[in-house]
């Protein structure tokens, strides 16, 4: 009996494997082509940039050339007030009281718009039912201001906007205003008479914006 032909057996097995791989490859290519044609092939996901959270800061006042350093007018929209501001040169109580009859007063030792530090304005506050001179009520209700309220103080050509950050009541002997410093601030103080011993309301605010005024006085 002749020995089995192992070489022929291996050749037949190899031929079957090659045929299988050829058929598999053809079927794979045809299937891929069909899937691609119908847009069924998955695509790599697009990488999306994560949004960067915005960091908010207080706006810096725009630099303006100060040609008029003195306040002329104050507008407090939250209280519906429009107040004239006087700038006396005298520091005597009599002269300061006289200036209070015609509006709020900037203390002559406090900062102007051209200087760093605190601008100190004081004005009358009276709750009498009948007042002939309305300047006696110039600072009525300033104690109702809250954090974030805006106080607008104008020179002849620029509007300076201050944001309220503190409102409190104090005794006259305890009331003190820091006039120096490197930041521009505003302090309002109520009074019946400059130098009197009555309790006072104090409003402190920081400069947050400056706006040039048109010739008609509007921003």
Coordinates of N, CA and C in Angstrom, one line a residue:
X1 N 0.9 -1.2 0.0 CA 0.0 0.0 0.0 C 0.9 1.2 0.0
X2 N 0.7 2.1 -1.0 CA 1.6 3.3 -1.1 C 1.4 4.3 0.1
X3 N 2.4 5.0 0.6 CA 2.3 5.9 1.7 C 1.4 7.1 1.2
X4 N 0.7 7.8 2.2 CA -0.1 8.9 1.9 C 0.7 10.1 1.4
X5 N 0.1 10.8 0.4 CA 0.7 12.0 -0.2 C 0.5 13.2 0.7
X6 N 1.4 13.4 1.7 CA 1.2 14.6 2.6 C 1.4 15.9 1.9
X7 N 2.3 16.0 0.9 CA 2.5 17.2 0.2 C 1.2 17.7 -0.5
X8 N 0.5 16.7 -1.1 CA -0.7 17.1 -1.8 C -1.8 17.6 -0.8
X9 N -1.8 16.9 0.3 CA -2.8 17.3 1.3 C -2.6 18.7 1.8
X10 N -1.3 19.1 2.1 CA -1.0 20.4 2.5 C -1.3 21.4 1.4
X11 N -1.1 21.1 0.2 CA -1.4 22.0 -0.9 C -2.9 22.3 -1.0
X12 N -3.7 21.2 -0.8 CA -5.1 21.4 -0.9 C -5.6 22.3 0.3
X13 N -5.1 22.0 1.5 CA -5.5 22.9 2.6 C -5.1 24.3 2.4
X14 N -3.9 24.5 1.9 CA -3.4 25.9 1.7 C -4.2 26.6 0.6
X15 N -4.6 25.8 -0.4 CA -5.5 26.4 -1.5 C -6.8 26.8 -0.9
X16 N -7.4 26.0 0.0 CA -8.7 26.3 0.6 C -8.6 27.6 1.5
X17 N -7.5 27.7 2.2 CA -7.3 28.9 3.1 C -7.1 30.2 2.2
X18 N -6.4 30.0 1.1 CA -6.2 31.2 0.3 C -7.5 31.6 -0.3
X19 N -8.3 30.6 -0.8 CA -9.6 30.9 -1.4 C -10.5 31.6 -0.3
X20 N -10.5 31.1 0.9 CA -11.3 31.7 2.0 C -10.9 33.2 2.3
X21 N -9.6 33.4 2.3 CA -9.1 34.8 2.6 C -9.4 35.7 1.5
X22 N -9.3 35.2 0.2 CA -9.7 36.0 -1.0 C -11.1 36.4 -1.0
X23 N -12.0 35.4 -0.7 CA -13.4 35.6 -0.7 C -13.8 36.6 0.5
X24 N -13.1 36.4 1.7 CA -13.4 37.3 2.8 C -13.0 38.7 2.5
X25 N -11.9 38.9 1.9 CA -11.4 40.2 1.6 C -12.3 40.9 0.6
X26 N -12.8 40.1 -0.4 CA -13.7 40.7 -1.4 C -15.0 41.1 -0.7
X27 N -15.5 40.2 0.1 CA -16.8 40.6 0.8 C -16.6 41.8 1.7
X28 N -15.4 41.9 2.4 CA -15.2 43.0 3.3 C -15.1 44.3 2.5
X29 N -14.4 44.3 1.4 CA -14.4 45.5 0.6 C -15.7 45.9 0.0
X30 N -16.5 45.0 -0.4 CA -17.8 45.3 -0.9 C -18.7 45.9 0.2
X31 N -18.7 45.2 1.4 CA -19.5 45.7 2.5 C -19.1 47.1 2.9
X32 N -17.8 47.3 3.0 CA -17.3 48.7 3.4 C -17.7 49.7 2.4
X33 N -17.7 49.3 1.1 CA -18.1 50.3 0.1 C -19.6 50.6 0.2
X34 N -20.4 49.6 0.5 CA -21.8 49.9 0.6 C -22.1 50.8 1.8
X35 N -21.4 50.5 3.0 CA -21.6 51.3 4.2 C -21.2 52.7 4.0
X36 N -20.1 52.8 3.3 CA -19.5 54.2 3.0 C -20.5 55.0 2.2
X37 N -21.1 54.3 1.2 CA -22.0 54.9 0.2 C -23.2 55.5 0.9
X38 N -23.7 54.7 2.0 CA -24.9 55.2 2.7 C -24.5 56.0 3.9
X39 N -23.2 56.4 4.0 CA -22.8 57.2 5.1 C -23.0 56.6 6.5
X40 N -22.7 55.3 6.6 CA -22.9 54.5 7.8 C -21.6 54.3 8.6
X41 N -20.5 54.8 8.0 CA -19.2 54.6 8.6 C -19.0 55.6 9.7
X42 N -18.8 55.2 11.0 CA -18.7 56.2 12.1 C -17.5 57.1 11.9
X43 N -17.6 58.3 12.2 CA -16.5 59.3 12.1 C -16.0 59.6 13.5
X44 N -14.7 60.0 13.5 CA -14.1 60.3 14.7 C -14.8 61.6 15.3
X45 N -15.1 61.6 16.6 CA -15.8 62.7 17.2 C -14.9 64.0 17.1
X46 N -15.6 65.1 16.9 CA -14.9 66.4 16.8 C -14.5 66.9 18.2
X47 N -13.3 67.4 18.4 CA -12.9 67.9 19.7 C -13.5 69.3 19.8
X48 N -14.2 69.5 20.9 CA -14.7 70.9 21.2 C -13.9 71.5 22.3
X49 N -13.7 72.8 22.1 CA -12.9 73.6 23.1 C -13.8 73.9 24.2
X50 N -13.4 73.7 25.4 CA -14.1 74.0 26.6 C -14.2 75.6 26.8
X51 N -15.4 76.1 27.0 CA -15.4 77.6 27.2 C -14.7 78.0 28.4
X52 N -14.0 79.1 28.3 CA -13.2 79.7 29.4 C -14.1 80.7 30.1
X53 N -14.3 80.5 31.4 CA -15.2 81.4 32.1 C -14.7 82.8 32.2
X54 N -15.5 83.8 31.9 CA -15.1 85.2 31.9 C -14.9 85.7 33.3
X55 N -13.9 86.4 33.5 CA -13.6 87.0 34.8 C -14.0 88.5 34.8
X56 N -14.9 88.9 35.6 CA -15.4 90.3 35.6 C -14.7 91.1 36.7
X57 N -14.3 92.3 36.4 CA -13.7 93.2 37.3 C -14.3 94.5 37.2
X58 N -14.1 95.3 38.2 CA -14.7 96.7 38.2 C -14.1 97.5 37.0
X59 N -14.9 98.2 36.3 CA -14.3 99.0 35.2 C -13.3 100.0 35.7
X60 N -12.3 100.3 34.9 CA -11.3 101.3 35.3 C -11.8 102.6 34.7
X61 N -11.9 103.7 35.4 CA -12.3 105.0 34.9 C -11.4 105.4 33.7
X62 N -12.1 105.8 32.6 CA -11.3 106.2 31.4 C -10.5 107.5 31.7
X63 N -9.2 107.5 31.3 CA -8.4 108.7 31.6 C -8.9 109.9 30.8
X64 N -9.2 111.0 31.5 CA -9.6 112.2 30.8 C -8.7 113.3 31.3
X65 N -8.5 114.3 30.4 CA -7.7 115.5 30.8 C -8.7 116.4 31.6
X66 N -8.3 116.6 32.9 CA -9.1 117.4 33.8 C -8.8 118.9 33.5
X67 N -9.8 119.6 32.9 CA -9.6 121.0 32.7 C -10.4 121.8 33.7
X68 N -11.4 121.2 34.3 CA -12.2 121.9 35.4 C -12.2 120.9 36.6
X69 N -11.5 121.2 37.6 CA -11.3 120.2 38.7 C -12.4 120.3 39.8
X70 N -13.4 121.2 39.6 CA -14.3 121.4 40.7 C -15.7 120.9 40.4
X71 N -16.4 120.3 41.4 CA -17.7 119.7 41.2 C -18.7 120.9 41.1
X72 N -19.7 120.8 40.2 CA -20.7 121.8 40.0 C -22.1 121.3 40.3
X73 N -22.3 120.0 40.1 CA -23.7 119.4 40.2 C -23.6 117.9 40.6
X74 N -24.6 117.5 41.3 CA -24.6 116.1 41.7 C -26.0 115.5 41.4
X75 N -26.0 114.4 40.8 CA -27.3 113.7 40.4 C -27.3 112.4 41.1
X76 N -28.4 112.1 41.9 CA -28.6 110.8 42.5 C -30.0 110.3 42.0
X77 N -29.9 109.5 40.9 CA -31.2 109.1 40.3 C -32.0 108.2 41.2
X78 N -31.4 107.4 42.1 CA -32.1 106.5 43.0 C -33.0 107.3 44.0
X79 N -32.6 108.6 44.2 CA -33.4 109.5 45.1 C -34.1 110.6 44.4
X80 N -33.9 110.6 43.1 CA -34.5 111.7 42.2 C -34.0 113.1 42.7
X81 N -32.7 113.2 42.9 CA -32.1 114.4 43.3 C -31.1 115.0 42.3
X82 N -31.2 116.3 42.2 CA -30.3 117.1 41.3 C -29.8 118.3 42.1
X83 N -28.6 118.3 42.6 CA -28.1 119.2 43.6 C -27.0 120.1 43.1
X84 N -27.0 121.4 43.3 CA -25.9 122.3 43.0 C -24.9 122.1 44.1
X85 N -23.6 122.2 43.7 CA -22.5 122.0 44.6 C -21.7 123.3 44.6
X86 N -21.4 123.8 45.8 CA -20.6 125.0 46.0 C -19.2 124.6 46.4
X87 N -18.2 125.5 46.0 CA -16.8 125.2 46.3 C -16.2 126.5 47.0
X88 N -16.5 126.7 48.2 CA -16.0 127.9 48.9 C -14.5 127.7 49.2
X89 N -13.8 128.8 49.3 CA -12.4 128.8 49.6 C -12.2 128.9 51.1
X90 N -13.1 129.6 51.8 CA -13.0 129.8 53.2 C -13.3 128.5 54.0
X91 N -12.6 128.3 55.1 CA -12.9 127.2 56.0 C -13.6 127.6 57.3
X92 N -14.0 128.8 57.4 CA -14.7 129.2 58.6 C -16.1 128.6 58.6
X93 N -16.6 128.3 59.8 CA -18.0 127.8 60.0 C -19.0 128.7 59.4
X94 N -18.9 130.0 59.6 CA -19.9 130.9 59.1 C -19.9 130.9 57.6
X95 N -18.8 130.9 56.9 CA -18.8 130.8 55.5 C -19.3 129.5 54.9
X96 N -18.9 128.4 55.6 CA -19.4 127.1 55.1 C -20.9 127.0 55.3
X97 N -21.5 127.5 56.4 CA -22.9 127.5 56.7 C -23.6 128.4 55.6
X98 N -23.0 129.5 55.3 CA -23.6 130.3 54.2 C -23.7 129.6 52.9
X99 N -22.6 128.9 52.6 CA -22.6 128.2 51.3 C -23.7 127.1 51.3
X100 N -24.0 126.5 52.4 CA -25.0 125.4 52.5 C -26.4 125.9 52.2
X101 N -26.6 127.2 52.2 CA -27.9 127.8 51.9 C -28.2 127.7 50.4
X102 N -27.1 127.5 49.6 CA -27.3 127.5 48.2 C -27.0 126.1 47.5
X103 N -26.8 125.1 48.4 CA -26.6 123.8 47.8 C -25.7 122.9 48.7
X104 N -25.2 121.8 48.2 CA -24.2 121.0 48.9 C -22.9 121.7 48.8
X105 N -21.9 121.4 49.7 CA -20.7 122.1 49.7 C -19.5 121.0 49.7
X106 N -18.5 121.3 48.9 CA -17.3 120.6 48.9 C -16.4 121.2 49.9
X107 N -15.9 120.4 50.9 CA -15.0 121.0 51.9 C -13.7 121.4 51.2
X108 N -13.2 122.6 51.4 CA -12.0 123.1 50.7 C -10.7 122.3 50.9
X109 N -10.7 121.5 52.0 CA -9.5 120.7 52.2 C -9.6 119.3 51.6
X110 N -10.7 119.0 50.9 CA -10.9 117.7 50.3 C -10.4 117.7 48.9
X111 N -10.3 116.5 48.3 CA -9.8 116.4 46.9 C -10.7 117.0 45.9
X112 N -10.1 117.5 44.8 CA -10.9 117.9 43.6 C -10.8 116.8 42.6
X113 N -11.4 117.0 41.4 CA -11.3 115.9 40.4 C -9.9 115.7 39.9
X114 N -9.0 116.7 40.1 CA -7.6 116.6 39.6 C -6.7 115.9 40.6
X115 N -7.2 115.6 41.7 CA -6.4 115.0 42.8 C -6.9 113.6 43.2
X116 N -5.9 112.8 43.6 CA -6.3 111.5 44.3 C -6.8 111.8 45.7
X117 N -7.6 110.9 46.2 CA -8.1 111.1 47.6 C -9.6 111.2 47.6
X118 N -10.1 111.6 48.7 CA -11.6 111.7 48.9 C -12.1 113.1 48.7
X119 N -13.2 113.2 47.8 CA -13.9 114.4 47.7 C -15.0 114.4 48.8
X120 N -15.0 115.4 49.7 CA -15.9 115.4 50.8 C -17.0 116.4 50.6
X121 N -18.3 116.0 50.4 CA -19.4 116.8 50.2 C -20.3 116.7 51.4
X122 N -20.8 117.9 51.9 CA -21.8 117.8 53.0 C -23.0 118.7 52.6
X123 N -24.1 118.4 53.2 CA -25.3 119.1 52.8 C -26.4 119.0 53.9
X124 N -27.3 119.9 53.9 CA -28.4 119.9 54.9 C -29.3 118.7 54.8
X125 N -29.9 118.3 55.9 CA -30.9 117.3 55.9 C -31.9 117.7 56.9
X126 N -33.2 118.0 56.4 CA -34.2 118.5 57.3 C -35.5 117.8 56.9
X127 N -36.3 117.4 57.9 CA -37.6 116.7 57.6 C -38.7 117.5 58.2
X128 N -38.5 118.8 58.3 CA -39.7 119.7 58.7 C -40.7 119.7 57.6
X129 N -42.0 119.7 57.9 CA -43.0 119.6 56.8 C -43.0 120.8 55.9
X130 N -42.6 122.0 56.3 CA -42.6 123.1 55.4 C -41.3 123.8 55.4
X131 N -40.5 123.7 54.3 CA -39.2 124.3 54.2 C -39.2 125.2 53.0
X132 N -39.0 126.5 53.2 CA -39.0 127.5 52.1 C -37.8 127.3 51.2
X133 N -36.6 127.1 51.8 CA -35.4 126.9 51.0 C -35.1 125.4 50.9
X134 N -35.3 124.9 49.7 CA -35.2 123.4 49.5 C -33.8 122.9 49.7
X135 N -32.8 123.8 49.8 CA -31.4 123.4 50.0 C -31.3 122.8 51.4
X136 N -32.2 123.1 52.3 CA -32.2 122.5 53.6 C -32.5 121.0 53.6
X137 N -33.0 120.6 52.5 CA -33.4 119.2 52.3 C -32.5 118.5 51.2
X138 N -31.4 119.1 50.9 CA -30.5 118.6 49.8 C -30.1 117.2 50.0
X139 N -29.8 116.8 51.2 CA -29.3 115.4 51.5 C -30.3 114.6 52.2
X140 N -31.6 115.0 52.2 CA -32.6 114.1 52.7 C -32.6 112.7 52.1
X141 N -32.8 111.7 52.9 CA -32.9 110.3 52.4 C -31.6 109.7 51.9
X142 N -30.5 110.3 52.0 CA -29.2 109.7 51.5 C -29.0 108.4 52.3
X143 N -29.6 108.2 53.5 CA -29.4 107.0 54.2 C -30.1 105.8 53.6
X144 N -31.0 106.1 52.6 CA -31.7 105.0 51.9 C -30.9 104.5 50.7
X145 N -29.8 105.1 50.4 CA -28.9 104.5 49.4 C -28.4 103.2 49.8
X146 N -28.1 102.3 48.8 CA -27.6 101.0 49.1 C -26.4 100.7 48.2
X147 N -25.7 99.6 48.5 CA -24.5 99.3 47.7 C -24.9 99.1 46.3
X148 N -24.1 99.7 45.4 CA -24.3 99.6 44.0 C -25.0 100.8 43.4
X149 N -25.7 101.6 44.2 CA -26.3 102.8 43.7 C -25.2 103.8 43.1
X150 N -25.6 104.5 42.0 CA -24.6 105.4 41.4 C -24.9 106.8 41.7
X151 N -23.8 107.5 42.1 CA -23.9 109.0 42.4 C -23.1 109.7 41.3
X152 N -23.7 110.6 40.5 CA -23.1 111.3 39.4 C -22.7 112.7 39.9
X153 N -21.4 113.0 39.8 CA -21.0 114.3 40.1 C -20.3 114.9 38.9
X154 N -20.7 116.1 38.5 CA -20.3 116.7 37.3 C -19.5 118.0 37.5
X155 N -18.4 118.1 36.7 CA -17.8 119.4 36.5 C -18.5 120.1 35.3
X156 N -17.8 121.1 34.7 CA -18.4 121.7 33.6 C -18.4 120.9 32.3
X157 N -17.5 119.9 32.3 CA -17.4 119.1 31.0 C -17.2 117.6 31.2
X158 N -17.2 117.1 32.5 CA -17.0 115.7 32.7 C -18.0 115.2 33.8
X159 N -18.5 114.0 33.6 CA -19.3 113.4 34.7 C -18.6 112.3 35.3
X160 N -18.5 112.3 36.6 CA -17.7 111.3 37.4 C -18.8 110.5 38.1
X161 N -18.7 109.2 37.9 CA -19.7 108.3 38.4 C -19.1 107.4 39.6
X162 N -19.7 107.5 40.7 CA -19.3 106.8 41.9 C -20.3 105.8 42.3
X163 N -19.8 104.6 42.7 CA -20.6 103.5 43.2 C -20.7 103.5 44.7
X164 N -21.8 103.5 45.3 CA -22.0 103.5 46.8 C -21.5 102.1 47.3
X165 N -20.7 102.1 48.3 CA -20.2 100.9 48.9 C -20.5 100.8 50.4
X166 N -20.9 101.9 51.0 CA -21.1 101.9 52.5 C -22.0 103.1 52.9
X167 N -23.0 102.8 53.7 CA -23.9 103.8 54.3 C -24.1 103.5 55.8
X168 N -23.9 104.6 56.6 CA -24.0 104.3 58.0 C -24.3 105.6 58.8
X169 N -24.7 105.5 60.0 CA -25.1 106.6 60.9 C -24.0 106.7 62.0
X170 N -23.6 107.9 62.3 CA -22.6 108.1 63.4 C -22.9 109.4 64.1
X171 N -22.3 109.4 65.3 CA -22.3 110.7 66.1 C -21.3 111.7 65.4
X172 N -21.7 113.0 65.6 CA -20.8 114.0 65.0 C -19.4 113.9 65.5
X173 N -19.2 113.6 66.8 CA -17.8 113.6 67.3 C -17.1 112.3 66.8
X174 N -17.8 111.3 66.3 CA -17.1 110.1 65.8 C -16.9 110.1 64.3
X175 N -17.6 111.1 63.7 CA -17.5 111.2 62.2 C -16.1 111.7 61.8
X176 N -15.4 110.9 61.0 CA -14.1 111.3 60.4 C -14.0 110.9 59.0
X177 N -13.4 111.7 58.2 CA -13.3 111.5 56.7 C -11.8 111.5 56.4
X178 N -11.3 110.4 55.9 CA -10.0 110.3 55.4 C -9.8 110.9 54.0
X179 N -9.1 112.0 54.0 CA -9.1 112.8 52.7 C -7.9 112.4 51.8
X180 N -6.9 111.7 52.3 CA -5.8 111.3 51.5 C -6.1 110.0 50.8
X181 N -5.0 109.4 50.3 CA -5.1 108.1 49.6 C -4.8 108.2 48.2
X182 N -4.6 107.0 47.5 CA -4.3 107.0 46.1 C -5.5 106.7 45.2
X183 N -6.6 106.4 45.8 CA -7.8 106.2 45.0 C -8.8 107.4 45.1
X184 N -9.6 107.5 44.0 CA -10.5 108.6 44.0 C -11.9 108.1 44.6
X185 N -12.3 108.8 45.7 CA -13.5 108.4 46.4 C -14.3 109.6 46.7
X186 N -15.6 109.3 47.1 CA -16.6 110.4 47.4 C -17.2 110.0 48.7
X187 N -17.3 111.0 49.6 CA -18.0 110.9 50.9 C -19.0 112.0 51.0
X188 N -20.3 111.6 51.3 CA -21.4 112.5 51.6 C -21.7 112.4 53.1
X189 N -21.9 113.6 53.7 CA -22.2 113.7 55.1 C -23.3 114.7 55.3
X190 N -24.4 114.3 56.0 CA -25.5 115.2 56.3 C -25.1 116.0 57.5
X191 N -25.7 117.2 57.6 CA -25.5 118.1 58.8 C -26.6 119.1 58.8
X192 N -26.9 119.6 60.0 CA -27.8 120.8 60.2 C -27.0 122.1 60.1
X193 N -25.8 122.0 60.8 CA -24.9 123.2 60.7 C -23.5 122.6 60.8
X194 N -22.6 123.1 60.0 CA -21.2 122.6 60.0 C -20.6 122.8 61.4
X195 N -20.1 121.7 62.0 CA -19.6 121.7 63.3 C -20.6 121.4 64.4
X196 N -21.9 121.1 64.0 CA -22.9 120.8 65.1 C -22.6 119.4 65.6
X197 N -23.3 119.1 66.7 CA -23.1 117.9 67.4 C -24.2 116.8 67.1
X198 N -25.0 117.1 66.1 CA -26.1 116.2 65.7 C -25.5 114.9 65.1
X199 N -26.3 113.8 65.2 CA -25.9 112.6 64.5 C -26.0 112.8 63.0
X200 N -25.2 112.1 62.3 CA -25.1 112.3 60.8 C -25.1 111.0 60.1
X201 N -25.6 111.0 58.9 CA -25.5 109.9 58.0 C -24.3 110.1 57.0
X202 N -23.6 109.0 56.8 CA -22.4 109.1 56.0 C -22.6 108.1 54.8
X203 N -22.2 108.5 53.6 CA -22.3 107.7 52.4 C -20.9 107.7 51.8
X204 N -20.3 106.5 51.6 CA -19.0 106.4 51.0 C -19.1 105.7 49.6
X205 N -18.4 106.2 48.6 CA -18.5 105.7 47.3 C -17.2 105.7 46.6
X206 N -17.0 104.8 45.6 CA -15.8 104.7 44.8 C -16.0 105.2 43.4
X207 N -15.0 105.8 42.8 CA -15.1 106.2 41.4 C -15.0 105.0 40.5
X208 N -16.0 104.8 39.6 CA -16.0 103.6 38.7 C -16.0 104.0 37.2
X209 N -16.3 105.3 36.9 CA -16.4 105.6 35.5 C -16.4 107.2 35.3
X210 N -15.8 107.6 34.2 CA -15.8 109.0 33.9 C -16.3 109.1 32.4
X211 N -17.2 110.1 32.2 CA -17.8 110.3 30.9 C -17.7 111.8 30.5
X212 N -17.2 112.1 29.3 CA -17.2 113.4 28.8 C -18.6 113.9 28.6
X213 N -18.9 115.2 28.9 CA -20.2 115.8 28.7 C -20.2 116.6 27.4
X214 N -21.3 116.6 26.8 CA -21.5 117.4 25.6 C -21.6 118.9 26.0
X215 N -21.7 119.8 25.0 CA -21.8 121.2 25.3 C -23.1 121.5 26.1
X216 N -24.1 120.7 25.8 CA -25.4 121.0 26.5 C -25.5 120.4 27.9
X217 N -24.4 119.7 28.3 CA -24.3 119.2 29.7 C -24.7 117.7 29.8
X218 N -25.1 117.1 28.7 CA -25.5 115.7 28.7 C -24.4 114.8 28.4
X219 N -24.3 113.5 29.0 CA -23.2 112.6 28.7 C -23.2 112.2 27.3

